[in-house]
Amino acid sequence: MSVSTLSADPINQANKPLRIAVLVSGSGSNLQVLIDAMQAGSLPIEIVGVISNREDAYAITRAQDANIPIAVLSHVAKGKRMGIKTFESHANDQLTVWQPDLIVLAGFMRVLSAGFIDNAPAPMINLHPSLLPVYKGLDTHQRAIQAGERHHGCSIHVVTAELDAGAVLTQALLEVAQKDTADSLQARVQKLEHQLLPWTIMLIAKDILNINQLTTQNNGAKSANLPALPLKLWLNG
Ligand code: GAR
């Protein structure tokens, strides 16, 4: 990576920890990896809050155990479905209070509107379980197996209005084994995610990946000031 990839307007001046808000919907194993890294001091982050759109998400317990502020904005509270606009309005209020430098979607399963994404108080990245641009959306492991893919993995990309289509920052990949099922592949890819997410956040915290620049340009790979993206990791999966 060349020196020119280091930016003039760092997101994280004076070595302050990067303030992160995490949006979740499920188990929160990726959130746990970030909590562990924060507590161990191995990642310069402060998780300033967690938003869950499901009241039964185990991620809530993980955040509570770590004394991290949590907002549960359930999409089916008291039997009534919360529309996406209402969810987004509450989420935006909460994020404005927490003032994150970065918003991380880690297993967050609601589709956000262009208005919310464009006006969010910080850049937003998403962890997706495929080697984008292939297999956007759901059932990525099953679809990769059905297509006979030799390689599969996960990606972290900038969130834009188009689903799973923003600039891909990093990817981790593995070889699909003949005996792999959708379940085994999901488990193997999750192991990669648990390495890729902190690794990517480290690159952002250290301003090696300038997320502000990427969000503005919306296609970092075309910029002369940025490394060729995505950065690819071949990990033990
Ligand atoms: C992760 O495997 C992530 O790739 C996937 O949800 C899982 C959440 O796991 N995300 C998506 O499918 C987003 N489209 P976790 O709750 O244990 O971190």
PDB file of C-alpha atoms in Angstrom, residues 11 18-24 34 46-51 87-88 91-96 98-106 108 112 116-127 156-159 169 197 201 204 211-212 215:
ATOM      1  CA  ILE A  11     -11.355  10.348  10.831  1.00  0.00           C
ATOM      2  CA  LEU A  18     -12.989   5.211  17.052  1.00  0.00           C
ATOM      3  CA  ARG A  19     -16.562   5.641  18.290  1.00  0.00           C
ATOM      4  CA  ILE A  20     -18.668   2.847  16.861  1.00  0.00           C
ATOM      5  CA  ALA A  21     -22.410   2.194  16.865  1.00  0.00           C
ATOM      6  CA  VAL A  22     -23.420  -1.358  15.936  1.00  0.00           C
ATOM      7  CA  LEU A  23     -26.765  -2.360  14.419  1.00  0.00           C
ATOM      8  CA  VAL A  24     -27.807  -5.981  14.982  1.00  0.00           C
ATOM      9  CA  LEU A  34     -15.719  -6.298  18.759  1.00  0.00           C
ATOM     10  CA  GLU A  46     -15.303   2.508  21.842  1.00  0.00           C
ATOM     11  CA  ILE A  47     -18.671   0.873  21.188  1.00  0.00           C
ATOM     12  CA  VAL A  48     -20.938   3.793  22.051  1.00  0.00           C
ATOM     13  CA  GLY A  49     -24.204   1.972  21.502  1.00  0.00           C
ATOM     14  CA  VAL A  50     -26.029  -0.955  19.947  1.00  0.00           C
ATOM     15  CA  ILE A  51     -29.368  -0.838  18.140  1.00  0.00           C
ATOM     16  CA  PHE A  87     -37.581   2.735  13.009  1.00  0.00           C
ATOM     17  CA  GLU A  88     -35.252   5.033  11.099  1.00  0.00           C
ATOM     18  CA  ALA A  91     -32.526   5.130  15.177  1.00  0.00           C
ATOM     19  CA  ASN A  92     -31.404   8.480  13.831  1.00  0.00           C
ATOM     20  CA  ASP A  93     -32.312  10.225  17.115  1.00  0.00           C
ATOM     21  CA  GLN A  94     -30.341   7.628  19.043  1.00  0.00           C
ATOM     22  CA  LEU A  95     -27.314   7.846  16.770  1.00  0.00           C
ATOM     23  CA  THR A  96     -27.341  11.631  17.022  1.00  0.00           C
ATOM     24  CA  TRP A  98     -24.276   8.698  20.648  1.00  0.00           C
ATOM     25  CA  GLN A  99     -22.284  10.592  17.996  1.00  0.00           C
ATOM     26  CA  PRO A 100     -20.439   7.632  16.447  1.00  0.00           C
ATOM     27  CA  ASP A 101     -17.570   8.058  13.997  1.00  0.00           C
ATOM     28  CA  LEU A 102     -18.689   4.878  12.245  1.00  0.00           C
ATOM     29  CA  ILE A 103     -21.908   2.839  12.059  1.00  0.00           C
ATOM     30  CA  VAL A 104     -21.417  -0.912  11.640  1.00  0.00           C
ATOM     31  CA  LEU A 105     -24.196  -3.188  10.398  1.00  0.00           C
ATOM     32  CA  ALA A 106     -23.237  -6.594  11.856  1.00  0.00           C
ATOM     33  CA  PHE A 108     -28.564  -6.287  10.731  1.00  0.00           C
ATOM     34  CA  LEU A 112     -32.647   0.867   5.204  1.00  0.00           C
ATOM     35  CA  PHE A 116     -31.672   7.344   6.275  1.00  0.00           C
ATOM     36  CA  ILE A 117     -28.404   6.227   4.721  1.00  0.00           C
ATOM     37  CA  ASP A 118     -27.672   9.578   3.093  1.00  0.00           C
ATOM     38  CA  ASN A 119     -28.431  11.549   6.271  1.00  0.00           C
ATOM     39  CA  ALA A 120     -26.862   9.211   8.807  1.00  0.00           C
ATOM     40  CA  PRO A 121     -24.605  11.039  11.272  1.00  0.00           C
ATOM     41  CA  ALA A 122     -21.601   8.835  10.361  1.00  0.00           C
ATOM     42  CA  PRO A 123     -20.377   6.635   7.518  1.00  0.00           C
ATOM     43  CA  MET A 124     -21.949   3.191   7.506  1.00  0.00           C
ATOM     44  CA  ILE A 125     -20.426  -0.186   6.641  1.00  0.00           C
ATOM     45  CA  ASN A 126     -22.082  -3.595   6.303  1.00  0.00           C
ATOM     46  CA  LEU A 127     -20.804  -7.138   6.768  1.00  0.00           C
ATOM     47  CA  ILE A 156     -17.404  -5.500   4.107  1.00  0.00           C
ATOM     48  CA  HIS A 157     -18.790  -2.682   2.019  1.00  0.00           C
ATOM     49  CA  VAL A 158     -19.932   0.904   2.288  1.00  0.00           C
ATOM     50  CA  VAL A 159     -23.712   1.056   2.728  1.00  0.00           C
ATOM     51  CA  LEU A 169     -13.612  -2.442   1.204  1.00  0.00           C
ATOM     52  CA  LEU A 197     -14.585  -7.267  10.832  1.00  0.00           C
ATOM     53  CA  ILE A 201     -12.218  -1.584  11.544  1.00  0.00           C
ATOM     54  CA  ILE A 204     -10.454   2.487   9.316  1.00  0.00           C
ATOM     55  CA  ILE A 211     -14.096   5.880   5.143  1.00  0.00           C
ATOM     56  CA  ASN A 212     -15.174   9.523   4.855  1.00  0.00           C
ATOM     57  CA  THR A 215     -18.552   7.480   1.467  1.00  0.00           C
TER      58      THR A 215
END
